[in-house]
Coordinates of C-alpha atoms and ligand atoms in Angstrom, one line a residue:
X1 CA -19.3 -21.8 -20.6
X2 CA -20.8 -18.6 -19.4
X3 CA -23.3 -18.5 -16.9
X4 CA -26.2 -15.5 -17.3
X5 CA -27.6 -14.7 -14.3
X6 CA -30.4 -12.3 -13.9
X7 CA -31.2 -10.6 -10.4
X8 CA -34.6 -9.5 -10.9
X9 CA -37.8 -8.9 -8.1
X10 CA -40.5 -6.9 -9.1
X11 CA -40.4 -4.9 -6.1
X12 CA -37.9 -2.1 -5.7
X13 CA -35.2 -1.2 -3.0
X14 CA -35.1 -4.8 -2.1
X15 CA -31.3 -5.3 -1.7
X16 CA -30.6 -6.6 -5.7
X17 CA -27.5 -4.4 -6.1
X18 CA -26.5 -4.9 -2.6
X19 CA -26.8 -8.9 -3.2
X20 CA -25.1 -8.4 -7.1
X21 CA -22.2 -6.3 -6.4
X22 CA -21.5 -8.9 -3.1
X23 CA -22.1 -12.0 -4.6
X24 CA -20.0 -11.0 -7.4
X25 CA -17.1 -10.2 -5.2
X26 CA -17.3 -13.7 -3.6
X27 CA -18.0 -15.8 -6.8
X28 CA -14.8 -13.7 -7.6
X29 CA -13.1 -14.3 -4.5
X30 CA -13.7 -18.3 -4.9
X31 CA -11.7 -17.6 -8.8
X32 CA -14.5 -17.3 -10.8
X33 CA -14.1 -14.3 -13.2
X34 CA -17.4 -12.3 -13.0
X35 CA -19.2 -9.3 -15.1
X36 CA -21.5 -7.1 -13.3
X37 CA -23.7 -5.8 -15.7
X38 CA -26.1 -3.1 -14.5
X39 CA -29.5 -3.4 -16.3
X40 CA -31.1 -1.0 -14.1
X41 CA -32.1 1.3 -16.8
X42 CA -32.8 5.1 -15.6
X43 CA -31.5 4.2 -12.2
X44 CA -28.1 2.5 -12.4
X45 CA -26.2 2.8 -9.4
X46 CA -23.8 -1.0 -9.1
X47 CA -21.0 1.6 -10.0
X48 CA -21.1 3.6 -6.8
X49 CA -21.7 0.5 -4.5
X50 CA -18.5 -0.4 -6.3
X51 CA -17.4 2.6 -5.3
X52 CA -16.4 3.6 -8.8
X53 CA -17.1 7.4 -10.2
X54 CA -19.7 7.6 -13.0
X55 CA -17.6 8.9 -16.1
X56 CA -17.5 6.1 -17.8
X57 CA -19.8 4.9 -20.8
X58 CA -22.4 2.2 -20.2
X59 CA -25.3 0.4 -21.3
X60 CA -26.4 3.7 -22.3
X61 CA -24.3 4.7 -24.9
X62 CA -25.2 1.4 -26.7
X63 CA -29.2 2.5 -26.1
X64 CA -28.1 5.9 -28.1
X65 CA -25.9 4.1 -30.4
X66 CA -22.6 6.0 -29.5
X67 CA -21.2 2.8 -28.4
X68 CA -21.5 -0.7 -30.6
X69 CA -19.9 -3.0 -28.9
X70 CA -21.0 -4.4 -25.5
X71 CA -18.0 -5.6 -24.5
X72 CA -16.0 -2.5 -25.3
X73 CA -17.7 -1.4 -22.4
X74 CA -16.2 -3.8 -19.5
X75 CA -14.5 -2.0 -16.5
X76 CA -11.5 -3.4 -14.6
X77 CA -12.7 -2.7 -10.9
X78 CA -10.3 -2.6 -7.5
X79 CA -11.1 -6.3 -7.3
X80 CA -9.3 -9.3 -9.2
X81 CA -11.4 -11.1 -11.9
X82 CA -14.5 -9.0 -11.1
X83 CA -15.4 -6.8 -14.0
X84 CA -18.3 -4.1 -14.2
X85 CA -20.3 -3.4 -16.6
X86 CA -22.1 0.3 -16.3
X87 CA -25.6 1.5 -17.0
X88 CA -26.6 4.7 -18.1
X89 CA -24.5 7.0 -16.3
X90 CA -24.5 9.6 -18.3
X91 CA -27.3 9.5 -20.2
X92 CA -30.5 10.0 -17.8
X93 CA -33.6 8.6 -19.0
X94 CA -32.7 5.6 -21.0
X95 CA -35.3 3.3 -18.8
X96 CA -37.4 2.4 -21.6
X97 CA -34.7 0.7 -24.4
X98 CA -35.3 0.2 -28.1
X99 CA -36.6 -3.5 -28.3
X100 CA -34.5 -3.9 -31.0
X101 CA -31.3 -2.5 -29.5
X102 CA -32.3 -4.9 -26.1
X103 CA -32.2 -7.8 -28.0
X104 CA -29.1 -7.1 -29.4
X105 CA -27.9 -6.7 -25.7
X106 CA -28.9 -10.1 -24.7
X107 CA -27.5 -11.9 -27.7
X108 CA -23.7 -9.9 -26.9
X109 CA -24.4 -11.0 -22.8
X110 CA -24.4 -14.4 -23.9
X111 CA -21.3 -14.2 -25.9
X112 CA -18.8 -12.3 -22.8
X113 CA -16.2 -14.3 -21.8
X114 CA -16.6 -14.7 -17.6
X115 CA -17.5 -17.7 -15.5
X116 CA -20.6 -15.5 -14.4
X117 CA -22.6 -12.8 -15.8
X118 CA -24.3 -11.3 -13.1
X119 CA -27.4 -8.6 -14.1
X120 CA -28.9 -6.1 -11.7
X121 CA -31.9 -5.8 -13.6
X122 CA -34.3 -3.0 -12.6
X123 CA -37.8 -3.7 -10.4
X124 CA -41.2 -3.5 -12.0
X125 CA -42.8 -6.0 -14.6
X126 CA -42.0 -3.6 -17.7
X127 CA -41.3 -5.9 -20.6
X128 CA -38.0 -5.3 -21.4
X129 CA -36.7 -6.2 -17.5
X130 CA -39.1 -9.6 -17.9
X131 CA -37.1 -10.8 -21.3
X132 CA -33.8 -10.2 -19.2
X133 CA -34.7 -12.3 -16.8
X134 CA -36.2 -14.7 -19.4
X135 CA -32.4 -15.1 -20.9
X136 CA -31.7 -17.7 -18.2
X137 CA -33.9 -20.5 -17.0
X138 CA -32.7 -19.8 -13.5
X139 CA -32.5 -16.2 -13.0
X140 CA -32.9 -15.2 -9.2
X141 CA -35.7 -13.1 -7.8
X142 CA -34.9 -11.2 -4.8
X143 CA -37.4 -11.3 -1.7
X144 CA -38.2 -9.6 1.5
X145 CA -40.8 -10.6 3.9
X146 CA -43.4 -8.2 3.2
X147 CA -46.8 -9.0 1.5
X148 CA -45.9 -6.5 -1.0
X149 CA -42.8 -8.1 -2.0
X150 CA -44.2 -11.9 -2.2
X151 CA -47.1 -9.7 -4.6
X152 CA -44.6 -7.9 -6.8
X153 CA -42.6 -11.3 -7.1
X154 CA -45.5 -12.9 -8.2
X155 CA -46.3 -10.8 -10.5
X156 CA -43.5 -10.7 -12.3
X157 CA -42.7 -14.5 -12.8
X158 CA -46.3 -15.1 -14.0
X159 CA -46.0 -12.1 -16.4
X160 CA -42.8 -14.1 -17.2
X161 CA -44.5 -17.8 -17.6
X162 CA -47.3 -15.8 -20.4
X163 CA -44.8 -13.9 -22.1
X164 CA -42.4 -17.3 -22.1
X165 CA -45.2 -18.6 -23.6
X166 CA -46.1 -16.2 -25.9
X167 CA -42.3 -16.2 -27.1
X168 CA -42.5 -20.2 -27.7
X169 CA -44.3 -19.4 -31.0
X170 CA -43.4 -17.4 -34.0
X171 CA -44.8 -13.7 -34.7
X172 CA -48.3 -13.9 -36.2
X173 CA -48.8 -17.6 -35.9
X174 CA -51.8 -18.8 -34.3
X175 CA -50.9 -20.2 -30.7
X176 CA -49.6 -16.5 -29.7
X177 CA -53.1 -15.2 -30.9
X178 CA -54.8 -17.5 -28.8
X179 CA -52.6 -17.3 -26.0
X180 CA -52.7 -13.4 -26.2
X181 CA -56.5 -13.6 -26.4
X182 CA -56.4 -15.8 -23.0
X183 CA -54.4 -13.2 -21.4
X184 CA -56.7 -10.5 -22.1
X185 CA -59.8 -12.6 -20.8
X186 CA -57.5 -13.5 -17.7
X187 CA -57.3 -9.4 -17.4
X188 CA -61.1 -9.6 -17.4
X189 CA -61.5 -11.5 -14.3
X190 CA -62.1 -15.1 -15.8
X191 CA -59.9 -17.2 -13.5
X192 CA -58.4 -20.1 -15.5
X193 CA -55.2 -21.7 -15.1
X194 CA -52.2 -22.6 -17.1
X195 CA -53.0 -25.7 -17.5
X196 CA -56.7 -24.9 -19.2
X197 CA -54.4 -22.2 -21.4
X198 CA -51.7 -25.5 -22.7
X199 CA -55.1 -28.0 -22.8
X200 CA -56.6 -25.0 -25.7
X201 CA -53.5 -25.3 -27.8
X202 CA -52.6 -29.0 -27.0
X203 CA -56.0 -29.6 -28.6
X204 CA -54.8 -28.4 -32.1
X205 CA -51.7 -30.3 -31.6
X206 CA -50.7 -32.7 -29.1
X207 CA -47.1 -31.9 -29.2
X208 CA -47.3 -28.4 -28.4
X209 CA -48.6 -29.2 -25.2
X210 CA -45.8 -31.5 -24.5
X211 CA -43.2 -28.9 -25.5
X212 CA -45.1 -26.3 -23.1
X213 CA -44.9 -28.6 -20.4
X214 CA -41.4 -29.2 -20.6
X215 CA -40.7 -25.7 -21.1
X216 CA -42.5 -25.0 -18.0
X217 CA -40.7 -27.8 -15.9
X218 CA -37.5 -26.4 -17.3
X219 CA -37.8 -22.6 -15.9
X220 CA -36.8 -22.7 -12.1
X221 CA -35.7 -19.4 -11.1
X222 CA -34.2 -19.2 -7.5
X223 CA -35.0 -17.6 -4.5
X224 CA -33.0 -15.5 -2.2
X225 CA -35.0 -14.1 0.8
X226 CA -32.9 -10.8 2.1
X227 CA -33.7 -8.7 5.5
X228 CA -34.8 -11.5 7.6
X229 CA -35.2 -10.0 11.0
X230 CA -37.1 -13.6 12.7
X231 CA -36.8 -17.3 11.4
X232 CA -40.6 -16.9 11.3
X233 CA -40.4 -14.8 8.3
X234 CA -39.2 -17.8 6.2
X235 CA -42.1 -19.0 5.3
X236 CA -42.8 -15.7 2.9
X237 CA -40.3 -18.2 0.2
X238 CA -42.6 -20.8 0.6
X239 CA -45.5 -19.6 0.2
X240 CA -44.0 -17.9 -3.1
X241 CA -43.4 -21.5 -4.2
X242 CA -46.8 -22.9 -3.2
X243 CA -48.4 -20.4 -5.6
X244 CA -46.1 -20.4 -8.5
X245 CA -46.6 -24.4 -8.1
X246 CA -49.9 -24.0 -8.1
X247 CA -51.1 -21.6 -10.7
X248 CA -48.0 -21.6 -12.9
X249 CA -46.6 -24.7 -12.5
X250 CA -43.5 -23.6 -12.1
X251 CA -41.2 -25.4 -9.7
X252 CA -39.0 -22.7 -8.0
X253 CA -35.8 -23.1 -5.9
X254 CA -34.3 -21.9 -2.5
X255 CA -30.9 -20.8 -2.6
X256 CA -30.5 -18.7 0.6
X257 CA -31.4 -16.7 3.3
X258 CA -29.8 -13.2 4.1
X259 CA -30.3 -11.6 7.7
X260 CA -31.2 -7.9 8.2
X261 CA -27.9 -6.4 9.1
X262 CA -27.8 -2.5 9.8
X263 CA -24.1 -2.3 9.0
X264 CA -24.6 -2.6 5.6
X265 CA -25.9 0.9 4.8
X266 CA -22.4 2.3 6.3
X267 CA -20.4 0.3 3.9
X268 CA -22.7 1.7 0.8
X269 CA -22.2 5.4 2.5
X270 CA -18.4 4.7 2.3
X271 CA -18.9 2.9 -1.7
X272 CA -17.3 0.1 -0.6
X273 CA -18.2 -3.5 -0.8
X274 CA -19.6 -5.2 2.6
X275 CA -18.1 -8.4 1.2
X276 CA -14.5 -6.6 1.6
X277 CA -15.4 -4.5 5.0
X278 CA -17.1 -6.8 7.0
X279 CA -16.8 -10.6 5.3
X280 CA -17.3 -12.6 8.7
X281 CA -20.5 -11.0 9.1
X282 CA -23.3 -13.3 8.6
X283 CA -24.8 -11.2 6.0
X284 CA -21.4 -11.9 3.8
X285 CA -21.1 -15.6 5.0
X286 CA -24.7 -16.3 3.8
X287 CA -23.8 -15.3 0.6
X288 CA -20.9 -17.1 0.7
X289 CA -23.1 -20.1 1.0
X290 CA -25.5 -18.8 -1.9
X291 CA -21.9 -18.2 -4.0
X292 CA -21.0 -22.1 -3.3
X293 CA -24.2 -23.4 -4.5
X294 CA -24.6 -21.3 -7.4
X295 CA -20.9 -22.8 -8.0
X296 CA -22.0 -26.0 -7.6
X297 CA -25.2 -25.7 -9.6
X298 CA -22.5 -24.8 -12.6
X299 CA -24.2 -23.3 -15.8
X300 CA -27.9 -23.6 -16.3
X301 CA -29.6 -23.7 -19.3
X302 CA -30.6 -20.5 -21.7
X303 CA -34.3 -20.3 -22.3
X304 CA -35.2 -21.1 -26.5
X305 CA -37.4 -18.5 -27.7
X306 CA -38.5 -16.0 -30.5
X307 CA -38.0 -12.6 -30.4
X308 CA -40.8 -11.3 -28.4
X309 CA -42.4 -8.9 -30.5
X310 CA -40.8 -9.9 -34.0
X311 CA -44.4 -8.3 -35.4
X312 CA -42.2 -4.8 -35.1
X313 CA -39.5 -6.5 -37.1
X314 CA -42.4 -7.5 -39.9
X315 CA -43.7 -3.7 -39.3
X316 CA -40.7 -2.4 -40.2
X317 CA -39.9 -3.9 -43.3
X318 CA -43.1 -3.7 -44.3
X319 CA -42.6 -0.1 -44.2
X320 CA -39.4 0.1 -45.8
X321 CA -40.9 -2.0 -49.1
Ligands
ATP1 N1 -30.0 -7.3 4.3 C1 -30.1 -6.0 4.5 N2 -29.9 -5.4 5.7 C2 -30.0 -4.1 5.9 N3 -30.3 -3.2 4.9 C3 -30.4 -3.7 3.6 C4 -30.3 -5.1 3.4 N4 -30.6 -5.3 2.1 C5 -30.8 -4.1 1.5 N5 -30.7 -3.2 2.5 C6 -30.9 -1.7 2.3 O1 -31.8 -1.5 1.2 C7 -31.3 -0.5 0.4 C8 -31.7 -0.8 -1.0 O2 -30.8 -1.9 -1.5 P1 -30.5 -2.0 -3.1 O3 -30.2 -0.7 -3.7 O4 -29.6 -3.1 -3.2 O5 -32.0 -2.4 -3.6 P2 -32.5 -2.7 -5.1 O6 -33.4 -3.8 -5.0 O7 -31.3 -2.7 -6.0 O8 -33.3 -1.3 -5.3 P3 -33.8 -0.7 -6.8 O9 -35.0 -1.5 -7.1 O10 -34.0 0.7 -6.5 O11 -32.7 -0.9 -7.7 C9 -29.9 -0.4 0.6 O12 -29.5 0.9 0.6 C10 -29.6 -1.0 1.9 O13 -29.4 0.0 2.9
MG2 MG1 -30.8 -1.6 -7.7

């Protein structure tokens, strides 16, 4: 079975192509065949930390339609059993995808054959990087201890938790009005939880808030904390959890700590892999560790939902009669 994994953080130029392209090599190293698939729309760059030249077609080419087939697009790269998949090289620009054409995307991801999928998604809370990362109920979010990047990683997963959901229910019904009318009174400044948000629609119907809940205890992204200069900076994952507990009720995991390690921006000068240059450093060994458990963890489970904003689709062929 295939394992999706998203890499998102909110925050940019936090290490997720440095941690994708690495901890593809070692999932690969350990036999695993791996895709690298770089979602970065408008600022792919996995192919040069590969060290591979840009003159191949990408993700792109499926954006303009010059290309149908996702998996006519996989790369062999200088590495056994690790496989890339390119973004827009050649066509600058592309950051903001059809809707349509993305959610074709993410139903041909789930069909590759590879062990792992790996996404370098892009950072910000844009919709379209959000229902990657919702195509895996364990997607990873990439921090580094800065108030900014605990904010930004915030952020994004509670913009994930509404728009999941939002995506639970069918276009036009009911529940996504009212939750859509919530979210607009959250923008306000009322501060209300989740919980008062599933207690609205549970009224109506019992069961929905059951299935909520259990959607809820069922999305569990995991945490990588990259840069660390000082043990003391560890905390910065748990306070992420504390919140996203709290408010969200969301029960996020640990998978790993990565130190600060100033050798790494030589390898990326050179395009080639830290994993291959330098793999006793601790950097590479922590990932290592990150690789087992991810292993070990096996495939998690695809989040169920609706395609997000299937009121387009009813636009449409309204339009066309
Ligand atoms: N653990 C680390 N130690 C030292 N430098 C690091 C570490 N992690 C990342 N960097 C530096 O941060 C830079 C940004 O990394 P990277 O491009 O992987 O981030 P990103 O999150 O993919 O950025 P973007 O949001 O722009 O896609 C790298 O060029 C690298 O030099
Ligand atoms: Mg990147």
């Amino acid at each position: 079975m295939t394992s999706v994994i998203p890499i998102a953080s909110g925050k940019g130029g936090v290490g997720k192509t440095l941690i994708s392209s690495n901890l593809g090599y070692q999932l690969a190293k350990s036999g695993k065949t791996v895709i690298l698939v770089d979602l970065d729309l408008g600022a792919s760059n996995l192919h040069t930390m590969l060290g591979i030249k840009n003159h191949n077609p990408g993700i792109g080419d499926l954006l303009t339609r010059s290309e149908k087939k996702l998996e006519n697009l996989i790369l062999p790269t200088s590495h056994q059993k690790l496989y890339l998949i390119p973004g827009d090289t050649l066509i600058p620009g592309a950051a903001n995808p059809n809707y349509f054409i993305l959610q074709k995307i993410i139903r041909s991801l789930r069909k590759l054959t590879a062990d792992f999928v790996l996404l370098d998604l892009g950072a910000g809370s844009h919709s379209s990087v959000v229902d990657l990362f919702l195509t895996n109920s364990a997607g990873i979010m990439v921090l580094i201890p800065e108030p900014t990047s605990v904010l930004n990683a915030y952020s994004f997963i509670k913009t994930a938790v509404y728009r999941m959901l939002l995506r639970s229910f069918k276009a036009r019904s009911e529940e996504r009005n009212t939750i859509q009318a919530y979210m607009s009174q959250k923008m306000e400044g009322t501060e209300r939880s989740i919980d008062d948000l599933i207690e609205i629609l549970a009224k109506e119907n019992p069961q929905i808030g059951d299935e909520l809940r259990n959607k809820l205890s069922g999305f569990y992204p995991r945490i990588i904390i990259n840069q660390i200069k000082d043990q003391s900076e560890l905390n910065i994952g748990a306070r992420l959890r504390q919140i996203t507990m709290k408010n969200l009720q969301i029960n996020m995991q640990y998978i790993g700590v990565l130190p600060y390690d100033q050798q790494v921006s030589r390898s990326i000068i050179q395009r080639k892999l830290y994993a291959e240059t330098q793999p006793e450093s601790l950097f590479i060994q922590s990932l290592q560790n990150i690789a087992n458990q991810i292993i070990q963890q096996g495939p998690t489970p695809e989040i169920q939902l609706y395609e997000g904003n299937e009121d387009l689709i009813d636009v449409v062929s309204d339009f066309q009669g």
